[in-house]
Coordinates of C-alpha atoms in Angstrom, one line a residue:
M1 CA 41.2 82.5 126.4
W2 CA 39.0 84.0 129.0
A3 CA 35.5 83.4 130.3
D4 CA 33.1 86.2 131.2
D5 CA 32.7 85.0 134.6
A6 CA 34.2 85.9 137.9
S7 CA 38.0 85.2 137.8
K8 CA 39.8 83.1 140.7
I9 CA 42.8 85.4 140.8
D10 CA 42.5 89.0 142.1
M11 CA 43.8 90.8 139.1
L12 CA 42.0 94.0 139.5
A13 CA 43.3 94.6 143.1
Y14 CA 39.7 94.0 144.5
R15 CA 40.8 92.2 147.7
P16 CA 41.0 95.6 149.7
Y17 CA 37.2 95.8 148.8
A18 CA 36.5 92.1 149.6
D19 CA 38.2 92.6 153.1
L20 CA 36.1 95.6 154.1
I21 CA 32.8 94.2 153.0
T22 CA 33.7 90.9 155.0
E23 CA 34.4 92.9 158.0
I24 CA 31.0 94.7 157.7
A25 CA 29.1 91.4 157.0
V26 CA 30.4 89.5 160.0
N27 CA 29.8 92.5 162.5
D28 CA 27.0 91.6 164.8
R29 CA 26.1 94.9 165.3
M30 CA 25.4 95.8 161.5
N31 CA 22.8 93.0 160.5
P32 CA 20.2 92.5 159.3
L33 CA 22.0 94.2 156.5
T34 CA 21.7 94.6 152.6
I35 CA 24.9 95.7 150.8
G36 CA 24.6 97.0 147.3
L37 CA 27.5 96.5 145.2
F38 CA 27.0 98.9 142.1
G39 CA 28.9 98.7 138.9
N40 CA 28.7 99.0 135.5
W41 CA 28.3 95.8 133.2
G42 CA 31.6 94.0 133.0
S43 CA 33.0 96.2 135.9
G44 CA 34.2 93.0 137.9
K45 CA 31.2 92.6 140.6
S46 CA 31.2 88.7 139.8
T47 CA 34.9 88.8 140.3
L48 CA 34.4 90.8 143.8
L49 CA 31.5 88.4 145.1
H50 CA 33.8 85.6 144.4
L51 CA 36.6 87.2 146.4
I52 CA 34.2 88.1 149.2
E53 CA 33.0 84.3 149.3
Q54 CA 36.7 83.4 149.9
Q55 CA 37.1 85.9 152.7
V56 CA 33.8 85.1 154.6
T57 CA 34.3 81.3 154.2
S58 CA 37.7 81.5 155.7
Y59 CA 36.8 83.9 158.3
D60 CA 38.5 83.0 162.0
N61 CA 36.4 82.9 165.0
K62 CA 33.0 83.2 163.4
K63 CA 30.6 80.7 162.2
I64 CA 29.5 81.9 158.8
A65 CA 27.4 80.3 156.3
V66 CA 27.5 81.7 152.8
I67 CA 24.8 81.1 149.9
K68 CA 25.5 82.2 146.7
V69 CA 22.4 82.9 144.4
N70 CA 22.4 83.8 140.7
A71 CA 19.1 85.8 140.2
W72 CA 19.4 85.4 136.5
M73 CA 18.6 81.8 136.9
F74 CA 15.1 82.7 138.2
E75 CA 14.1 84.1 134.5
G76 CA 12.2 81.3 133.7
Y77 CA 10.2 80.8 136.9
E78 CA 6.6 82.1 137.2
D79 CA 7.5 84.0 140.4
A80 CA 10.9 85.5 141.1
K81 CA 10.1 85.8 144.8
T82 CA 9.3 82.4 145.5
A83 CA 12.2 81.2 143.3
I84 CA 14.7 83.3 145.3
I85 CA 13.5 82.1 148.8
Q86 CA 13.4 78.5 147.7
A87 CA 16.9 78.8 146.5
I88 CA 18.3 80.2 149.6
L89 CA 16.5 77.6 151.4
Q90 CA 17.6 74.8 149.6
G91 CA 21.2 76.2 149.8
M92 CA 20.9 76.1 153.9
E93 CA 19.5 72.6 153.2
D94 CA 22.6 71.4 151.4
N95 CA 24.7 72.9 154.0
T96 CA 25.6 70.0 156.2
T97 CA 28.0 72.2 158.3
F98 CA 25.6 74.3 160.1
F99 CA 22.2 73.2 159.1
E100 CA 22.3 69.6 159.6
E101 CA 19.9 69.7 162.6
K102 CA 17.4 72.1 161.2
K103 CA 16.6 70.3 158.1
G104 CA 13.0 69.7 159.2
Q105 CA 12.4 73.4 159.7
I106 CA 13.7 74.1 156.3
K107 CA 11.8 71.7 154.7
E108 CA 8.6 73.0 156.7
L109 CA 9.2 76.4 155.3
L110 CA 9.9 75.1 151.8
S111 CA 6.9 73.5 151.9
R112 CA 4.9 77.1 152.7
V113 CA 6.6 78.7 149.9
N114 CA 4.1 77.8 147.4
W115 CA 1.1 78.7 149.1
L116 CA 2.7 81.9 150.2
N117 CA 2.4 82.6 146.1
V118 CA 4.0 85.9 146.5
G119 CA 4.0 87.0 143.0
K120 CA 0.0 86.4 142.3
S121 CA -1.5 87.7 145.6
A122 CA -0.9 90.6 148.2
L123 CA 2.7 91.8 146.9
K124 CA 1.4 92.0 143.1
N125 CA -1.3 94.4 143.9
G126 CA 0.6 97.4 145.2
V127 CA 4.0 98.8 145.9
P128 CA 5.1 98.0 149.3
I129 CA 8.6 99.2 149.2
A130 CA 7.9 102.5 147.4
I131 CA 5.2 103.3 149.7
S132 CA 7.2 102.7 152.9
A133 CA 9.8 104.7 151.6
F134 CA 8.1 107.7 151.9
T135 CA 5.6 107.0 154.9
G136 CA 7.7 104.7 157.4
M137 CA 4.7 102.3 157.3
P138 CA 5.7 98.5 157.5
P139 CA 6.1 97.5 154.1
I140 CA 3.9 94.2 154.3
F141 CA 1.1 96.5 154.0
M142 CA 0.3 97.0 150.3
L143 CA -2.1 99.3 148.2
P144 CA -4.8 97.4 146.6
N145 CA -5.6 99.6 143.9
K146 CA -2.9 101.4 141.6
T147 CA -5.5 103.9 140.0
N148 CA -5.3 105.9 143.5
F149 CA -2.1 107.3 141.7
D150 CA -3.6 109.2 139.1
S151 CA -2.5 112.5 140.5
T152 CA -0.3 114.3 142.7
E153 CA -3.2 115.3 145.2
E154 CA -4.0 111.5 145.4
V155 CA -0.5 110.6 146.2
A156 CA -0.5 113.3 148.7
T157 CA -3.7 112.2 150.7
L158 CA -2.5 108.5 150.6
L159 CA 0.9 109.4 151.9
E160 CA -0.7 111.6 154.9
K161 CA -3.2 108.7 155.8
P162 CA -1.1 105.5 156.2
Q163 CA -3.2 104.0 158.8
E164 CA -6.4 104.7 156.7
L165 CA -4.8 103.0 153.8
M166 CA -3.6 99.8 155.8
Q167 CA -7.3 99.5 156.9
E168 CA -8.6 100.0 153.5
Y169 CA -6.5 97.3 152.2
L170 CA -7.3 94.9 155.1
K171 CA -11.0 95.5 154.7
E172 CA -10.7 95.0 150.8
S173 CA -8.6 92.0 150.8
T174 CA -10.6 88.7 150.1
D175 CA -8.2 86.9 152.1
N176 CA -6.6 88.6 155.1
K177 CA -4.7 85.5 156.0
I178 CA -2.3 86.3 153.3
V179 CA -0.6 89.1 155.1
E180 CA -0.8 86.9 158.4
N181 CA 1.1 84.2 156.2
V182 CA 3.7 86.8 155.4
R183 CA 4.3 87.6 158.9
S184 CA 4.5 84.0 159.8
F185 CA 7.0 83.0 157.3
R186 CA 9.5 86.0 158.2
E187 CA 9.2 85.1 161.9
D188 CA 9.7 81.2 161.2
F189 CA 12.8 82.0 159.1
S190 CA 14.2 84.3 161.7
S191 CA 13.6 81.7 164.3
L192 CA 15.4 79.2 161.9
I193 CA 18.4 81.2 161.7
K194 CA 18.5 82.2 165.4
E195 CA 18.5 78.7 166.6
S196 CA 21.0 77.4 164.3
T197 CA 24.8 77.4 165.2
I198 CA 25.9 80.2 162.8
D199 CA 26.8 83.7 163.4
N200 CA 25.8 85.1 160.3
L201 CA 24.1 84.0 157.3
V202 CA 25.5 85.6 154.1
V203 CA 23.7 85.5 151.0
L204 CA 25.7 86.7 147.9
V205 CA 23.3 87.5 145.0
D206 CA 25.0 88.1 141.3
D207 CA 23.6 88.9 137.8
L208 CA 20.3 90.6 139.0
D209 CA 20.6 93.1 136.4
R210 CA 20.7 90.6 133.7
C211 CA 16.7 90.0 134.9
N212 CA 13.8 92.1 133.3
P213 CA 12.7 95.0 135.2
D214 CA 9.7 93.0 136.9
R215 CA 12.1 90.1 138.1
I216 CA 14.5 92.7 139.5
I217 CA 11.9 94.4 141.6
E218 CA 10.6 90.9 142.7
T219 CA 13.7 89.6 144.0
L220 CA 14.3 93.1 145.8
E221 CA 10.9 92.7 147.5
A222 CA 11.4 89.3 148.6
I223 CA 14.8 89.8 150.1
K224 CA 13.3 92.9 152.0
L225 CA 10.0 91.5 153.0
F226 CA 10.7 87.7 153.9
L227 CA 14.4 87.2 154.4
S228 CA 16.3 90.2 155.6
V229 CA 16.0 89.1 159.3
N230 CA 18.7 89.1 162.4
K231 CA 21.9 87.4 161.4
T232 CA 21.6 87.8 157.6
T233 CA 23.6 89.9 155.4
F234 CA 22.8 90.3 151.8
V235 CA 25.2 91.6 149.2
I236 CA 23.7 92.3 146.0
A237 CA 25.9 93.0 142.8
M238 CA 24.1 95.1 140.1
D239 CA 24.3 97.9 137.9
E240 CA 22.8 100.9 139.5
N241 CA 21.2 102.4 136.2
I242 CA 19.2 99.4 135.3
I243 CA 17.9 98.9 138.7
S244 CA 16.8 102.4 138.7
Y245 CA 15.3 102.0 135.5
S246 CA 13.3 98.9 136.7
I247 CA 12.0 100.9 139.6
K248 CA 10.7 103.9 137.4
R249 CA 9.1 101.3 135.1
K250 CA 7.2 99.5 137.7
Y251 CA 6.1 102.6 139.1
P252 CA 5.6 105.2 136.4
Q253 CA 2.6 107.0 138.4
L254 CA 4.9 108.4 141.1
E255 CA 7.9 109.1 138.8
S256 CA 5.0 111.2 136.5
N257 CA 4.4 113.1 139.7
G258 CA 8.0 114.5 140.2
I259 CA 8.8 111.8 142.9
D260 CA 12.3 110.4 142.1
V261 CA 11.0 107.0 143.6
S262 CA 14.4 104.8 142.5
V263 CA 16.5 106.9 144.9
D264 CA 14.0 106.3 147.8
Y265 CA 13.4 102.5 146.9
I266 CA 16.9 101.7 146.7
E267 CA 17.9 103.4 150.1
K268 CA 15.1 101.5 151.6
I269 CA 16.5 98.4 150.2
V270 CA 20.1 99.0 150.5
Q271 CA 21.6 100.2 153.7
L272 CA 25.2 100.2 152.4
P273 CA 25.8 101.3 148.8
I274 CA 29.5 100.3 147.6
R275 CA 30.3 101.6 144.2
I276 CA 33.1 100.2 141.8
A277 CA 35.0 102.7 140.1
E278 CA 35.5 102.6 136.4
L279 CA 39.2 101.6 135.9
A280 CA 41.8 104.3 134.9
E281 CA 43.7 103.7 131.6
S282 CA 46.4 102.7 133.5
D283 CA 44.5 99.9 135.3
V284 CA 43.4 98.6 132.2
K285 CA 46.8 98.2 130.9
N286 CA 47.8 96.8 133.8
Y287 CA 45.0 94.1 133.9
L288 CA 45.8 93.4 130.0
L289 CA 49.2 92.3 130.8
L290 CA 48.3 90.2 133.8
L291 CA 45.7 88.7 131.8
I292 CA 48.2 87.5 129.6
S293 CA 50.5 86.5 132.3
E294 CA 47.5 84.3 133.7
M295 CA 47.4 82.3 130.5
Y296 CA 50.8 81.4 130.3
L297 CA 51.8 81.0 133.7
K298 CA 50.5 78.6 136.5
D299 CA 48.4 79.8 139.2
E300 CA 50.5 79.9 141.8
V301 CA 53.3 81.8 139.9
T302 CA 50.4 84.4 138.7
T303 CA 49.3 84.8 142.5
Q304 CA 53.2 85.4 143.6
L305 CA 53.7 87.9 140.7
I306 CA 50.5 89.9 141.8
E307 CA 51.6 89.8 145.4
K308 CA 54.8 91.2 144.6
L309 CA 53.6 94.1 142.3
K310 CA 51.2 94.9 145.4
N311 CA 54.1 95.0 147.8
K312 CA 55.9 97.4 145.5
G313 CA 52.9 99.6 145.5
I314 CA 51.8 99.6 141.8
F315 CA 48.0 99.4 142.5
V316 CA 47.8 102.0 145.1
K317 CA 49.9 104.5 143.4
G318 CA 48.0 103.9 140.1
E319 CA 51.4 103.2 138.3
I320 CA 51.5 101.3 135.0
I321 CA 53.2 97.9 134.9
T322 CA 55.8 97.5 132.2
G323 CA 56.4 94.4 130.6
A324 CA 60.1 94.2 131.3
E325 CA 59.2 94.4 135.3
I326 CA 56.6 91.4 134.6
I327 CA 59.5 89.4 133.0
E328 CA 61.7 90.2 135.8
I329 CA 59.4 89.1 138.4
V330 CA 58.8 85.9 136.9
N331 CA 62.5 85.0 136.3
D332 CA 63.2 85.9 140.1
I333 CA 60.5 83.5 141.2
R334 CA 62.4 80.4 142.4
D335 CA 60.5 78.1 144.7
V336 CA 58.5 76.7 141.6
N337 CA 59.9 74.1 139.4
E338 CA 57.3 74.6 136.5
K339 CA 56.4 78.2 135.9
F340 CA 54.7 77.8 132.5
K341 CA 51.4 75.9 131.7
V342 CA 53.1 74.3 128.5
D343 CA 56.5 73.6 127.6
S344 CA 56.9 76.5 125.2
G345 CA 55.4 78.8 127.2
Q346 CA 58.3 81.3 128.4
S347 CA 59.2 82.3 124.9
E348 CA 55.4 83.2 123.7
F349 CA 54.8 84.5 127.4
E350 CA 57.6 87.2 126.8
Q351 CA 56.8 87.9 123.3
Q352 CA 53.2 88.2 124.1
I353 CA 54.2 90.7 127.1
Q354 CA 56.4 92.9 125.0
I355 CA 53.9 92.9 122.3
F356 CA 51.2 94.6 124.6
N357 CA 53.7 96.6 126.5
V358 CA 54.1 98.5 123.4
I359 CA 50.2 98.5 122.3
G360 CA 49.0 98.5 125.8
N361 CA 48.6 102.3 126.1
I362 CA 46.2 102.6 123.1
V363 CA 44.2 99.6 123.6
A364 CA 43.7 100.7 127.0
S365 CA 42.3 104.3 125.9
S366 CA 39.7 102.6 123.8
L367 CA 38.3 100.0 126.5
K368 CA 36.5 102.4 128.5
G369 CA 37.8 101.1 131.7
N370 CA 35.8 98.0 131.6
P371 CA 37.4 94.7 132.5
R372 CA 34.9 92.5 130.4
Q373 CA 35.9 94.4 127.4
T374 CA 39.4 93.8 127.9
K375 CA 39.0 90.0 128.1
R376 CA 37.0 90.1 124.9
F377 CA 39.4 92.1 123.1
L378 CA 42.3 89.5 124.0
N379 CA 40.1 86.7 123.5
T380 CA 39.4 88.0 119.7
F381 CA 43.3 88.4 119.2
Y382 CA 44.0 84.9 120.2
I383 CA 41.3 83.6 118.2
R384 CA 42.7 85.1 115.2
K385 CA 46.4 84.3 116.2
R386 CA 45.0 80.8 116.3
L387 CA 43.2 80.7 113.0
A388 CA 46.2 82.2 111.6
E389 CA 48.6 79.2 112.8
I390 CA 46.0 76.6 111.7
Q391 CA 46.0 78.0 108.0
N392 CA 49.9 78.5 108.4
L393 CA 49.6 82.2 107.5
Q394 CA 52.4 84.4 108.7
L395 CA 51.6 87.1 110.8
D396 CA 53.2 90.1 112.9
L397 CA 51.1 90.1 115.9
S398 CA 52.1 93.3 116.9
I399 CA 50.5 94.7 113.3
L400 CA 47.5 92.1 114.3
A401 CA 47.3 94.1 117.7
K402 CA 47.4 97.5 116.1
L403 CA 44.9 96.7 113.8
M404 CA 42.5 95.2 116.0
V405 CA 42.7 98.5 118.1
L406 CA 41.6 100.7 115.1
E407 CA 38.7 98.0 114.5
Y408 CA 37.7 98.3 118.2
F409 CA 37.4 102.2 118.6
D410 CA 36.3 103.2 115.1
S411 CA 35.0 100.2 112.8
D412 CA 34.1 102.8 110.1
L413 CA 38.0 103.9 109.7
F414 CA 38.8 100.3 109.9
K415 CA 36.6 99.3 106.9
E416 CA 38.0 102.3 105.1
L417 CA 41.4 100.9 105.9
F418 CA 40.4 97.8 104.5
Q419 CA 39.0 99.6 101.3
W420 CA 42.5 101.1 100.9
Q421 CA 44.3 97.8 101.1
F422 CA 41.8 96.4 98.7
E423 CA 42.4 98.8 95.8
H424 CA 46.0 98.7 96.2
S425 CA 46.5 94.9 96.6
G426 CA 46.9 94.7 100.3
V427 CA 49.4 97.7 100.6
P428 CA 47.4 101.0 101.2
E429 CA 49.2 103.9 100.1
Q430 CA 47.2 106.4 102.2
I431 CA 48.7 104.7 105.3
K432 CA 52.2 105.8 103.9
E433 CA 51.1 109.4 103.5
L434 CA 49.6 109.4 107.1
E435 CA 52.9 108.0 108.5
R436 CA 55.2 110.6 106.7
K437 CA 53.1 113.6 107.9
I438 CA 52.4 112.3 111.5
L439 CA 55.9 110.3 112.3
D440 CA 58.2 112.3 109.8
D441 CA 56.6 115.5 110.3
Q442 CA 56.3 116.3 106.9
S443 CA 54.0 119.3 106.4
E444 CA 53.7 119.5 102.7
S445 CA 50.4 117.7 101.2
T446 CA 50.5 115.3 98.5
P447 CA 47.5 114.4 96.0
T448 CA 47.0 111.2 97.9
E449 CA 47.0 112.8 101.3
Q450 CA 44.7 115.6 100.4
N451 CA 41.8 112.9 99.5
I452 CA 42.1 111.6 103.0
N453 CA 39.3 111.6 105.2
S454 CA 39.6 114.4 107.8
L455 CA 38.4 112.0 110.7
W456 CA 42.0 110.4 110.3
N457 CA 43.4 114.1 111.7
S458 CA 41.8 113.4 115.3
D459 CA 44.5 113.2 118.2
K460 CA 43.2 109.7 119.0
L461 CA 43.9 108.4 115.4
K462 CA 47.2 110.5 115.3
R463 CA 48.2 108.5 118.3
W464 CA 47.0 105.2 116.7
V465 CA 49.5 105.9 113.5
G466 CA 52.2 106.9 115.7
T467 CA 52.0 103.6 117.8
E468 CA 54.5 101.0 116.6
P469 CA 54.8 98.9 114.3
R470 CA 54.7 101.3 111.2
L471 CA 52.3 99.8 108.6
S472 CA 53.3 101.5 105.4
G473 CA 54.7 99.0 102.9
V474 CA 53.0 96.2 104.8
D475 CA 50.6 93.8 102.8
L476 CA 47.4 93.8 105.2
S477 CA 45.3 91.2 103.3
T478 CA 45.9 88.7 105.5
Y479 CA 44.9 90.6 108.7
F480 CA 41.6 91.6 106.9
Y481 CA 41.1 88.1 105.9
L482 CA 41.0 87.2 109.6
A483 CA 38.8 90.2 110.4
R484 CA 36.3 89.3 107.4
D485 CA 33.4 89.1 109.8
T486 CA 33.8 92.7 110.9
I487 CA 34.4 94.1 107.5
S488 CA 31.5 92.4 105.7
D489 CA 29.5 95.2 104.5
R490 CA 27.5 96.0 101.6
R491 CA 29.1 99.2 101.1
I492 CA 32.4 97.6 100.5
F493 CA 32.7 97.1 96.6
S494 CA 34.0 94.5 94.2
K495 CA 34.7 91.7 97.0
N496 CA 34.7 89.3 94.1
L497 CA 37.5 90.9 92.0
N498 CA 40.8 89.2 91.7
Q499 CA 44.5 90.8 92.2
D500 CA 44.5 91.6 88.4
E501 CA 41.2 93.4 88.3
R502 CA 41.7 95.3 90.9
K503 CA 44.9 96.5 89.7
F504 CA 43.1 97.5 86.2
I505 CA 40.9 99.7 88.4
N506 CA 43.6 101.5 90.1
Q507 CA 45.1 102.0 86.7
I508 CA 42.2 103.4 85.1
C509 CA 41.8 105.9 88.3
N510 CA 45.4 107.0 88.4
L511 CA 45.0 110.5 87.2
E512 CA 48.6 111.1 87.5
S513 CA 49.3 108.5 84.8
N514 CA 49.3 109.5 80.7
K515 CA 45.6 110.1 80.0
A516 CA 46.1 108.3 76.3
I517 CA 47.2 105.2 78.4
R518 CA 44.4 105.5 80.8
R519 CA 41.7 105.6 78.0
K520 CA 43.4 102.8 76.4
K521 CA 42.9 100.9 79.4
I522 CA 39.2 101.9 79.2
E523 CA 39.0 100.5 76.0
Q524 CA 39.9 97.3 76.9
L525 CA 36.6 97.0 79.0
L526 CA 35.1 96.4 76.0
N527 CA 36.9 92.8 75.4
M528 CA 35.9 91.8 78.9
D529 CA 33.1 89.6 79.8
E530 CA 29.7 91.4 81.1
V531 CA 30.1 90.3 84.9
T532 CA 33.9 91.2 85.2
R533 CA 33.3 94.8 83.2
S534 CA 30.3 95.5 85.1
E535 CA 31.9 95.0 88.6
I536 CA 35.1 96.9 87.4
I537 CA 32.7 99.9 86.8
K538 CA 31.2 99.6 90.0
G539 CA 34.8 99.9 91.3
V540 CA 35.2 103.1 89.5
I541 CA 32.0 104.6 90.6
E542 CA 33.1 103.8 94.3
K543 CA 36.3 105.6 93.9
F544 CA 34.4 108.6 92.4
H545 CA 32.0 108.4 95.6
Q546 CA 35.5 108.8 97.5
N547 CA 37.2 111.3 95.4
K548 CA 35.0 113.8 93.0
N549 CA 38.2 114.1 91.1
Q550 CA 37.6 110.6 89.5
L551 CA 34.6 112.4 87.6
E552 CA 37.2 112.6 84.6
T553 CA 37.2 108.8 84.7
L554 CA 33.6 108.5 84.6
I555 CA 33.2 110.9 81.6
D556 CA 35.7 108.9 79.8
I557 CA 33.9 105.6 80.3
Y558 CA 30.9 107.6 79.4
L559 CA 32.1 108.2 76.1
K560 CA 33.8 104.9 75.3
I561 CA 31.2 102.3 76.6
P562 CA 27.6 103.5 75.7
Q563 CA 25.6 100.6 77.8
Y564 CA 26.8 102.5 81.0
K565 CA 25.5 106.1 79.8
T566 CA 22.2 105.8 81.8
K567 CA 23.9 104.5 84.8
L568 CA 26.7 107.4 84.6
F569 CA 24.6 110.1 83.8
T570 CA 22.4 109.5 87.1
E571 CA 26.0 109.8 88.9
F572 CA 26.6 113.2 87.2
K573 CA 23.1 114.4 88.5
N574 CA 23.9 113.3 91.9
I575 CA 26.7 115.3 92.6
P576 CA 26.0 117.6 95.7
K577 CA 25.1 121.1 94.9
D578 CA 27.7 122.5 97.2
S579 CA 30.2 120.5 95.7
L580 CA 29.9 121.3 91.9
E581 CA 32.2 123.8 90.7
L582 CA 33.6 125.2 87.6
S583 CA 36.1 122.4 87.1
E584 CA 33.4 119.8 86.9
I585 CA 31.1 121.9 84.5
L586 CA 33.9 122.2 82.3
L587 CA 34.5 118.3 82.4
F588 CA 30.7 118.1 81.3
Q589 CA 31.5 120.2 78.3
Q590 CA 33.1 116.8 76.6
L591 CA 29.4 115.6 76.5
S592 CA 27.2 116.4 73.3
G593 CA 25.3 119.8 73.6
E594 CA 22.1 118.1 74.0
E595 CA 23.4 116.1 77.2
F596 CA 25.4 119.5 78.5
S597 CA 22.0 121.1 78.3
E598 CA 20.3 118.7 80.2
L599 CA 22.4 118.6 82.8
K600 CA 22.6 122.6 83.2
T601 CA 18.8 122.7 83.2
F602 CA 18.6 119.9 85.9
Y603 CA 21.2 121.7 88.2
I604 CA 19.4 125.1 87.7
D605 CA 15.9 124.1 87.7
V606 CA 15.9 121.0 90.1
K607 CA 18.8 121.5 92.2
D608 CA 18.7 125.6 92.5
V609 CA 22.3 125.9 91.4
E610 CA 22.9 129.5 90.1
S611 CA 23.1 129.8 86.3
R612 CA 26.2 132.2 86.4
I613 CA 28.4 129.2 86.9
W614 CA 27.1 127.6 83.8
D615 CA 27.1 130.4 81.7
I616 CA 30.9 131.7 82.0

């Protein structure tokens, strides 16, 4: 199993990014510097931060202090600005290697954080970074009144007169000492860094995009206003879309006047943006196989495996790793006595690698280039595998993986497949027809195939059907039992029916069988208890919703079992106007003259169906 947090092993080939950022971060000419590490949810930002931490900490010939901060931890604090300042100062205080002699100064700064009261005083009254982005005015001077942004003209007036704005703020402030306190704190923090033995303080900020919009802005402003001083480098991992949304929400006055404040704001905060590209399908498949390797192999072996793949240029060239290649490299590693984490690891490892080597392409196409989703897919796979083992259920793991791919990229069709197997005692006839047409290239259509949802004809679904193993003739009931959390849906009918009752529904609805036999089966409903009979009728109605040819079955039940007449007559009225054809009207002729006339009147007067088709 895999956690959502940062991986200790570089399976995403992010090491070059980490090397580059480290090189920039320790460069004396580049600080103070804020690096924005931009990437979507689950793209591997935390893993890259972990690699940067490793690289910076072990950098030769430089004294680099590293502090890692999780911004999400500030969510419960009253003020995020004071929280991040305290977290960084406390991190420095705990660092006995570089700040042992500066503990007194750190404690003094910590004692001043509370009376800075950043969130409730000056910084809360205005838009410091937003305004400085346009005016170049020092960001510690804030606007006292947000109502000044009511029109474009007013915004322009303010931007033209930054010095007047500053003086107005200082005049109206009830405590001008606030501004001096901000300056003083920044100067003292800068002196603390300068007088210490370090060459650079690198602060890694993770999970900022998990915070609410106000917290995000407060944290960014604290970094810019208080902490970004000489010999400091901030590396902030964040989703750029979420940050932009937070800025626009915070300053809607500027946005409504046609100013894209988020772009200027981010540029003011972040001097060096680095964007993590979405993984290609080949990258996702490689990552999938490496995750499986990590689960079975000891860390030293996994690291050697990755290094050998890097030396072959796999990641740079964008090539796909094969299962055979991974197994061969692992077998060739000679300098490790115990390669696997468990005694039975090798056989299972090779089995899993081969399964996902086959299924990996279609899995990768469904995971949208996201490492976190890849982990979650595998976690679900191994949870179901383990549940089957605990209950002594026999599974083909290749089939489990294939079904999970469908479940992942099209839950509606997955539920439809569940319905098919449910109706056919676990062995869906429709899958047989799909494989016959797609894999065996049979052009003629059968009655079963004609009633299959057209969505199964998409290229992606054809690719899924064509991926080994085949499913026709396989009892899928066990697999859907393990996935019952996904298929729980009130639209799926008759879940309380046993196997015999399901077969009974199929026999009643088998339009290719002898009509006399089918009608005899319908008559047997009269001998059943009310609950079972009602569930079977619901099942037949659901089949009618899926296949309008089952109208014939409904009419047979209507004529044989009077107690369901009202319910079934409603179904007769609910046939869509565009679906009503002569064949349905001819079937309605089996009803009494009065009932036929009522339907005719309803469809002509209420549903506006042409009378001509009824009069033929």
